[in-house]
Each structure stands twice: as structure tokens, then as C-alpha cells.
Amino acid sequence: MRLWLAGIKEIVLVTHASKNAVENHFDTSYELESLLEQRVKRQLLAEVQSICPPGVTIMNVRQAQPLGLGHSILCARPVVGDNPFIVVLPDIIIDDATADPLRYNLAAMVARFNETGRSQVLAKRMKGDLSEYSVIQTKEPLDNEGKVSRIVEFIEKPDQPQTLDSDLMAVGRYVLFSRHLGGTGKEPNRAPGAVSSSPMPLQNWRKKQSVDRDANDG
């Protein structure tokens, strides 16, 4: 729904053979809808039919092995092509109760992307241990409210986060250009079996200086 409110009409789910339930959740179940209609379960029928908003197309691609976020993004490259795209991590949930999804977070990132022509990464300030997160270092704010700044570096699960001059962590929302989809998706510094939470397709961002940090609202 947040993607739809941000104006996104084509969604690609990167899944695995063990995630059939995820794919089926967004598919149309004629048998279930027919049963609910016969039993006059109008509220339940409306909920089932609203899972996929009108005008939205949902596609599925498979990632055979859990080789990290960068690899999963590259699995969708044949569908994405040369178009800009959004990355949303489903295991990071943002509470929109205090922030209008039509104006803030992902919607604001898309608007800023269209306005500036720079890729966007959503971040929030995090107190405590940052060793399990993707830490972002930035330059001075680009706006008066201090919500937007140019990203200088990503540090994936830093060994000594207390030595970093940053308390910003990426929160799983990215608006990117297809030109960031460089390389093979292999992550040479990642131990076998480990899963990276930062997007390897951003490997070209530092050369282009084209990625901004947006503050998480809510």
C-alpha cells in the first residue's frame, strides 16, 4: 500500500521456492472470493480484493540462494531494465501512524528523486550498538530542516561503530538509478552464508556523488 501511495504501479517480489505463500498472498483467489460472496461475507471479501490496489501489477522473480541484498536486486534486473527503481526491505516496518504516507518517507523520497535526479536512501538516527546495521556517513545537510544530506559512505556492520562519526542507519528504503546496477552482485568481503543488508548496486554511487540521505518520519 505504501508503494501504491508513492505512485508505484509495478512491483517485483524477489522470492525463493520456499516463499510460495508470499506469491500466493498477492494473487487472485477466485475460489476464495466466490466462497465469501456465496456466504455474504462482504467485509472479508472487500479485504481480500483490496490486497492488490487497482492498477498495480505484481511480478515475481526467484533468488535461488541467499547471497545478499545486492544479489537479490540483480535478480530483478531483467524486469527493471534501464528504469529507475525502488528497493523496499519487507523485514523493516515503518510506523506511518505519525507520518502521512502521501507526503513523507517513501513518497517524499520519490518526489525528491524526481526533483533532483539523485538517488535516495532513507535513514534514521539509532541509539546504542550499530554493529548489526548499515551505518551511513553524510556531509552537511542540504535543507533547512536537516532531513536531507549527501551520503559520503556506507559502512556495513562496522566492527567498531563507536569510532564512527555517525549514528545514522539505513532503514531499507532506496530509490535508485539503474546505472547503479553494476558488477555481478558478488560480495567479496562477505563470509559464506552471511547475508548483507546494504545494497551492493550502490557500489558506483561514490564515484558519481549522486546519493542523498532522507530522514525517516514516524
mmCIF file of N, CA and C in Angstrom, residues 1-88:
data_model
loop_
_atom_site.group_PDB
_atom_site.id
_atom_site.type_symbol
_atom_site.label_atom_id
_atom_site.label_comp_id
_atom_site.label_asym_id
_atom_site.label_seq_id
_atom_site.Cartn_x
_atom_site.Cartn_y
_atom_site.Cartn_z
ATOM 1 N N MET A 1 0.829 -1.205 0.000
ATOM 2 C CA MET A 1 0.000 0.000 0.000
ATOM 3 C C MET A 1 0.866 1.259 0.000
ATOM 4 N N ARG A 2 2.002 1.250 0.767
ATOM 5 C CA ARG A 2 2.880 2.427 0.793
ATOM 6 C C ARG A 2 3.463 2.686 -0.587
ATOM 7 N N LEU A 3 3.804 1.620 -1.301
ATOM 8 C CA LEU A 3 4.324 1.781 -2.652
ATOM 9 C C LEU A 3 3.275 2.413 -3.557
ATOM 10 N N TRP A 4 2.054 1.951 -3.438
ATOM 11 C CA TRP A 4 0.956 2.482 -4.245
ATOM 12 C C TRP A 4 0.739 3.961 -3.953
ATOM 13 N N LEU A 5 0.768 4.335 -2.672
ATOM 14 C CA LEU A 5 0.587 5.734 -2.294
ATOM 15 C C LEU A 5 1.727 6.604 -2.798
ATOM 16 N N ALA A 6 2.901 5.987 -3.005
ATOM 17 C CA ALA A 6 4.043 6.730 -3.537
ATOM 18 C C ALA A 6 4.020 6.785 -5.058
ATOM 19 N N GLY A 7 2.984 6.210 -5.670
ATOM 20 C CA GLY A 7 2.835 6.278 -7.115
ATOM 21 C C GLY A 7 3.415 5.104 -7.877
ATOM 22 N N ILE A 8 3.799 4.041 -7.167
ATOM 23 C CA ILE A 8 4.401 2.879 -7.816
ATOM 24 C C ILE A 8 3.305 1.938 -8.300
ATOM 25 N N LYS A 9 3.358 1.570 -9.578
ATOM 26 C CA LYS A 9 2.323 0.714 -10.165
ATOM 27 C C LYS A 9 2.856 -0.656 -10.594
ATOM 28 N N GLU A 10 4.170 -0.840 -10.592
ATOM 29 C CA GLU A 10 4.756 -2.130 -10.947
ATOM 30 C C GLU A 10 5.671 -2.581 -9.815
ATOM 31 N N ILE A 11 5.384 -3.751 -9.243
ATOM 32 C CA ILE A 11 6.114 -4.259 -8.083
ATOM 33 C C ILE A 11 6.702 -5.621 -8.422
ATOM 34 N N VAL A 12 7.990 -5.792 -8.127
ATOM 35 C CA VAL A 12 8.671 -7.067 -8.350
ATOM 36 C C VAL A 12 9.033 -7.662 -6.995
ATOM 37 N N LEU A 13 8.507 -8.842 -6.707
ATOM 38 C CA LEU A 13 8.842 -9.551 -5.479
ATOM 39 C C LEU A 13 9.983 -10.519 -5.769
ATOM 40 N N VAL A 14 11.085 -10.384 -5.045
ATOM 41 C CA VAL A 14 12.197 -11.327 -5.180
ATOM 42 C C VAL A 14 12.020 -12.374 -4.090
ATOM 43 N N THR A 15 11.698 -13.588 -4.492
ATOM 44 C CA THR A 15 11.338 -14.628 -3.538
ATOM 45 C C THR A 15 12.211 -15.862 -3.725
ATOM 46 N N HIS A 16 11.817 -16.937 -3.050
ATOM 47 C CA HIS A 16 12.524 -18.218 -3.093
ATOM 48 C C HIS A 16 11.474 -19.311 -3.206
ATOM 49 N N ALA A 17 11.893 -20.504 -3.568
ATOM 50 C CA ALA A 17 10.951 -21.615 -3.724
ATOM 51 C C ALA A 17 10.171 -21.896 -2.447
ATOM 52 N N SER A 18 10.760 -21.541 -1.298
ATOM 53 C CA SER A 18 10.094 -21.784 -0.013
ATOM 54 C C SER A 18 9.105 -20.680 0.351
ATOM 55 N N LYS A 19 8.974 -19.658 -0.514
ATOM 56 C CA LYS A 19 8.130 -18.500 -0.214
ATOM 57 C C LYS A 19 6.879 -18.455 -1.087
ATOM 58 N N ASN A 20 6.338 -19.617 -1.427
ATOM 59 C CA ASN A 20 5.142 -19.635 -2.271
ATOM 60 C C ASN A 20 3.974 -18.881 -1.637
ATOM 61 N N ALA A 21 3.901 -18.925 -0.310
ATOM 62 C CA ALA A 21 2.795 -18.257 0.380
ATOM 63 C C ALA A 21 2.807 -16.755 0.120
ATOM 64 N N VAL A 22 4.008 -16.181 -0.016
ATOM 65 C CA VAL A 22 4.117 -14.749 -0.291
ATOM 66 C C VAL A 22 3.555 -14.441 -1.678
ATOM 67 N N GLU A 23 3.936 -15.242 -2.660
ATOM 68 C CA GLU A 23 3.446 -15.031 -4.019
ATOM 69 C C GLU A 23 1.932 -15.224 -4.092
ATOM 70 N N ASN A 24 1.441 -16.271 -3.425
ATOM 71 C CA ASN A 24 0.003 -16.563 -3.461
ATOM 72 C C ASN A 24 -0.826 -15.493 -2.756
ATOM 73 N N HIS A 25 -0.218 -14.847 -1.751
ATOM 74 C CA HIS A 25 -0.941 -13.823 -0.998
ATOM 75 C C HIS A 25 -1.403 -12.696 -1.912
ATOM 76 N N PHE A 26 -0.580 -12.342 -2.890
ATOM 77 C CA PHE A 26 -0.900 -11.219 -3.776
ATOM 78 C C PHE A 26 -1.613 -11.654 -5.048
ATOM 79 N N ASP A 27 -1.818 -12.952 -5.204
ATOM 80 C CA ASP A 27 -2.515 -13.452 -6.384
ATOM 81 C C ASP A 27 -4.023 -13.417 -6.149
ATOM 82 N N THR A 28 -4.784 -13.474 -7.229
ATOM 83 C CA THR A 28 -6.244 -13.513 -7.117
ATOM 84 C C THR A 28 -6.701 -14.937 -6.830
ATOM 85 N N SER A 29 -7.514 -15.099 -5.797
ATOM 86 C CA SER A 29 -8.055 -16.412 -5.439
ATOM 87 C C SER A 29 -9.545 -16.422 -5.765
ATOM 88 N N TYR A 30 -9.874 -16.885 -6.966
ATOM 89 C CA TYR A 30 -11.268 -16.875 -7.400
ATOM 90 C C TYR A 30 -12.131 -17.783 -6.530
ATOM 91 N N GLU A 31 -11.555 -18.918 -6.109
ATOM 92 C CA GLU A 31 -12.317 -19.850 -5.279
ATOM 93 C C GLU A 31 -12.691 -19.217 -3.947
ATOM 94 N N LEU A 32 -11.708 -18.546 -3.317
ATOM 95 C CA LEU A 32 -11.970 -17.905 -2.029
ATOM 96 C C LEU A 32 -12.974 -16.771 -2.183
ATOM 97 N N GLU A 33 -12.813 -15.953 -3.209
ATOM 98 C CA GLU A 33 -13.737 -14.838 -3.413
ATOM 99 C C GLU A 33 -15.155 -15.340 -3.679
ATOM 100 N N SER A 34 -15.262 -16.405 -4.450
ATOM 101 C CA SER A 34 -16.580 -16.971 -4.736
ATOM 102 C C SER A 34 -17.237 -17.501 -3.469
ATOM 103 N N LEU A 35 -16.433 -18.157 -2.620
ATOM 104 C CA LEU A 35 -16.957 -18.697 -1.368
ATOM 105 C C LEU A 35 -17.438 -17.586 -0.445
ATOM 106 N N LEU A 36 -16.647 -16.518 -0.322
ATOM 107 C CA LEU A 36 -17.032 -15.398 0.537
ATOM 108 C C LEU A 36 -18.282 -14.706 0.012
ATOM 109 N N GLU A 37 -18.394 -14.617 -1.306
ATOM 110 C CA GLU A 37 -19.576 -13.988 -1.895
ATOM 111 C C GLU A 37 -20.827 -14.831 -1.647
ATOM 112 N N GLN A 38 -20.689 -16.140 -1.758
ATOM 113 C CA GLN A 38 -21.825 -17.030 -1.514
ATOM 114 C C GLN A 38 -22.296 -16.955 -0.066
ATOM 115 N N ARG A 39 -21.344 -16.760 0.838
ATOM 116 C CA ARG A 39 -21.680 -16.720 2.266
ATOM 117 C C ARG A 39 -21.945 -15.296 2.753
ATOM 118 N N VAL A 40 -22.006 -14.363 1.815
ATOM 119 C CA VAL A 40 -22.308 -12.953 2.113
ATOM 120 C C VAL A 40 -21.325 -12.388 3.148
ATOM 121 N N LYS A 41 -20.070 -12.720 2.995
ATOM 122 C CA LYS A 41 -19.017 -12.175 3.859
ATOM 123 C C LYS A 41 -18.411 -10.962 3.148
ATOM 124 N N ARG A 42 -19.201 -9.907 3.073
ATOM 125 C CA ARG A 42 -18.810 -8.765 2.249
ATOM 126 C C ARG A 42 -17.554 -8.064 2.767
ATOM 127 N N GLN A 43 -17.429 -7.929 4.079
ATOM 128 C CA GLN A 43 -16.259 -7.243 4.627
ATOM 129 C C GLN A 43 -14.987 -8.036 4.343
ATOM 130 N N LEU A 44 -15.037 -9.350 4.563
ATOM 131 C CA LEU A 44 -13.880 -10.186 4.272
ATOM 132 C C LEU A 44 -13.570 -10.189 2.780
ATOM 133 N N LEU A 45 -14.602 -10.210 1.955
ATOM 134 C CA LEU A 45 -14.401 -10.179 0.507
ATOM 135 C C LEU A 45 -13.716 -8.889 0.081
ATOM 136 N N ALA A 46 -14.143 -7.773 0.665
ATOM 137 C CA ALA A 46 -13.529 -6.481 0.336
ATOM 138 C C ALA A 46 -12.062 -6.455 0.748
ATOM 139 N N GLU A 47 -11.748 -7.050 1.904
ATOM 140 C CA GLU A 47 -10.362 -7.089 2.366
ATOM 141 C C GLU A 47 -9.498 -7.919 1.429
ATOM 142 N N VAL A 48 -10.018 -9.065 1.009
ATOM 143 C CA VAL A 48 -9.272 -9.929 0.097
ATOM 144 C C VAL A 48 -9.032 -9.232 -1.238
ATOM 145 N N GLN A 49 -10.043 -8.553 -1.746
ATOM 146 C CA GLN A 49 -9.931 -7.893 -3.047
ATOM 147 C C GLN A 49 -9.080 -6.629 -3.001
ATOM 148 N N SER A 50 -8.819 -6.109 -1.811
ATOM 149 C CA SER A 50 -8.025 -4.882 -1.684
ATOM 150 C C SER A 50 -6.550 -5.157 -1.426
ATOM 151 N N ILE A 51 -6.155 -6.426 -1.368
ATOM 152 C CA ILE A 51 -4.750 -6.753 -1.110
ATOM 153 C C ILE A 51 -3.854 -6.131 -2.168
ATOM 154 N N CYS A 52 -4.270 -6.238 -3.416
ATOM 155 C CA CYS A 52 -3.531 -5.601 -4.509
ATOM 156 C C CYS A 52 -4.337 -4.409 -5.001
ATOM 157 N N PRO A 53 -3.837 -3.182 -4.810
ATOM 158 C CA PRO A 53 -4.586 -1.992 -5.217
ATOM 159 C C PRO A 53 -4.867 -1.988 -6.716
ATOM 160 N N PRO A 54 -5.904 -1.288 -7.152
ATOM 161 C CA PRO A 54 -6.241 -1.230 -8.576
ATOM 162 C C PRO A 54 -5.128 -0.595 -9.396
ATOM 163 N N GLY A 55 -4.871 -1.166 -10.555
ATOM 164 C CA GLY A 55 -3.856 -0.621 -11.445
ATOM 165 C C GLY A 55 -2.447 -1.052 -11.138
ATOM 166 N N VAL A 56 -2.255 -1.887 -10.112
ATOM 167 C CA VAL A 56 -0.920 -2.340 -9.722
ATOM 168 C C VAL A 56 -0.655 -3.728 -10.297
ATOM 169 N N THR A 57 0.516 -3.898 -10.893
ATOM 170 C CA THR A 57 0.945 -5.193 -11.409
ATOM 171 C C THR A 57 2.049 -5.739 -10.514
ATOM 172 N N ILE A 58 1.878 -6.976 -10.037
ATOM 173 C CA ILE A 58 2.871 -7.609 -9.173
ATOM 174 C C ILE A 58 3.495 -8.785 -9.907
ATOM 175 N N MET A 59 4.824 -8.773 -9.992
ATOM 176 C CA MET A 59 5.577 -9.835 -10.656
ATOM 177 C C MET A 59 6.497 -10.512 -9.650
ATOM 178 N N ASN A 60 6.902 -11.734 -9.955
ATOM 179 C CA ASN A 60 7.771 -12.493 -9.062
ATOM 180 C C ASN A 60 9.005 -12.984 -9.806
ATOM 181 N N VAL A 61 10.158 -12.848 -9.166
ATOM 182 C CA VAL A 61 11.384 -13.467 -9.664
ATOM 183 C C VAL A 61 11.995 -14.250 -8.512
ATOM 184 N N ARG A 62 12.784 -15.262 -8.841
ATOM 185 C CA ARG A 62 13.344 -16.145 -7.823
ATOM 186 C C ARG A 62 14.831 -15.863 -7.595
ATOM 187 N N GLN A 63 15.216 -15.901 -6.332
ATOM 188 C CA GLN A 63 16.626 -15.864 -5.942
ATOM 189 C C GLN A 63 16.949 -17.253 -5.402
ATOM 190 N N ALA A 64 17.742 -18.015 -6.143
ATOM 191 C CA ALA A 64 17.972 -19.421 -5.805
ATOM 192 C C ALA A 64 18.699 -19.595 -4.481
ATOM 193 N N GLN A 65 19.631 -18.682 -4.179
ATOM 194 C CA GLN A 65 20.412 -18.771 -2.948
ATOM 195 C C GLN A 65 20.428 -17.422 -2.248
ATOM 196 N N PRO A 66 20.484 -17.422 -0.906
ATOM 197 C CA PRO A 66 20.526 -16.155 -0.157
ATOM 198 C C PRO A 66 21.916 -15.536 -0.195
ATOM 199 N N LEU A 67 22.214 -14.829 -1.278
ATOM 200 C CA LEU A 67 23.546 -14.264 -1.477
ATOM 201 C C LEU A 67 23.604 -12.772 -1.187
ATOM 202 N N GLY A 68 22.680 -12.282 -0.405
ATOM 203 C CA GLY A 68 22.734 -10.884 -0.020
ATOM 204 C C GLY A 68 21.769 -10.008 -0.790
ATOM 205 N N LEU A 69 21.574 -8.809 -0.276
ATOM 206 C CA LEU A 69 20.619 -7.878 -0.868
ATOM 207 C C LEU A 69 21.024 -7.469 -2.275
ATOM 208 N N GLY A 70 22.325 -7.210 -2.464
ATOM 209 C CA GLY A 70 22.785 -6.807 -3.787
ATOM 210 C C GLY A 70 22.445 -7.830 -4.847
ATOM 211 N N HIS A 71 22.647 -9.093 -4.520
ATOM 212 C CA HIS A 71 22.346 -10.167 -5.468
ATOM 213 C C HIS A 71 20.851 -10.251 -5.747
ATOM 214 N N SER A 72 20.037 -10.073 -4.712
ATOM 215 C CA SER A 72 18.586 -10.150 -4.913
ATOM 216 C C SER A 72 18.100 -9.028 -5.821
ATOM 217 N N ILE A 73 18.705 -7.855 -5.697
ATOM 218 C CA ILE A 73 18.334 -6.742 -6.579
ATOM 219 C C ILE A 73 18.704 -7.063 -8.023
ATOM 220 N N LEU A 74 19.885 -7.653 -8.207
ATOM 221 C CA LEU A 74 20.315 -8.001 -9.553
ATOM 222 C C LEU A 74 19.449 -9.097 -10.166
ATOM 223 N N CYS A 75 18.826 -9.928 -9.333
ATOM 224 C CA CYS A 75 17.901 -10.943 -9.850
ATOM 225 C C CYS A 75 16.721 -10.290 -10.569
ATOM 226 N N ALA A 76 16.368 -9.084 -10.140
ATOM 227 C CA ALA A 76 15.240 -8.369 -10.751
ATOM 228 C C ALA A 76 15.662 -7.504 -11.931
ATOM 229 N N ARG A 77 16.941 -7.503 -12.248
ATOM 230 C CA ARG A 77 17.429 -6.625 -13.313
ATOM 231 C C ARG A 77 16.759 -6.875 -14.666
ATOM 232 N N PRO A 78 16.499 -8.141 -15.072
ATOM 233 C CA PRO A 78 15.821 -8.349 -16.356
ATOM 234 C C PRO A 78 14.448 -7.684 -16.427
ATOM 235 N N VAL A 79 13.801 -7.512 -15.282
ATOM 236 C CA VAL A 79 12.492 -6.859 -15.246
ATOM 237 C C VAL A 79 12.652 -5.344 -15.162
ATOM 238 N N VAL A 80 13.601 -4.905 -14.345
ATOM 239 C CA VAL A 80 13.811 -3.468 -14.133
ATOM 240 C C VAL A 80 14.341 -2.797 -15.393
ATOM 241 N N GLY A 81 15.273 -3.469 -16.073
ATOM 242 C CA GLY A 81 15.859 -2.889 -17.277
ATOM 243 C C GLY A 81 16.644 -1.625 -16.967
ATOM 244 N N ASP A 82 16.449 -0.589 -17.765
ATOM 245 C CA ASP A 82 17.166 0.679 -17.593
ATOM 246 C C ASP A 82 16.355 1.710 -16.821
ATOM 247 N N ASN A 83 15.298 1.282 -16.176
ATOM 248 C CA ASN A 83 14.420 2.210 -15.470
ATOM 249 C C ASN A 83 14.881 2.444 -14.035
ATOM 250 N N PRO A 84 14.638 3.640 -13.494
ATOM 251 C CA PRO A 84 14.849 3.843 -12.052
ATOM 252 C C PRO A 84 13.962 2.882 -11.271
ATOM 253 N N PHE A 85 14.378 2.561 -10.053
ATOM 254 C CA PHE A 85 13.612 1.586 -9.286
ATOM 255 C C PHE A 85 13.712 1.870 -7.793
ATOM 256 N N ILE A 86 12.808 1.249 -7.055
ATOM 257 C CA ILE A 86 12.766 1.385 -5.600
ATOM 258 C C ILE A 86 13.062 0.033 -4.972
ATOM 259 N N VAL A 87 13.807 0.044 -3.875
ATOM 260 C CA VAL A 87 14.055 -1.173 -3.100
ATOM 261 C C VAL A 87 13.398 -0.999 -1.739
ATOM 262 N N VAL A 88 12.558 -1.956 -1.361
ATOM 263 C CA VAL A 88 11.897 -1.950 -0.056
ATOM 264 C C VAL A 88 12.164 -3.284 0.622
#
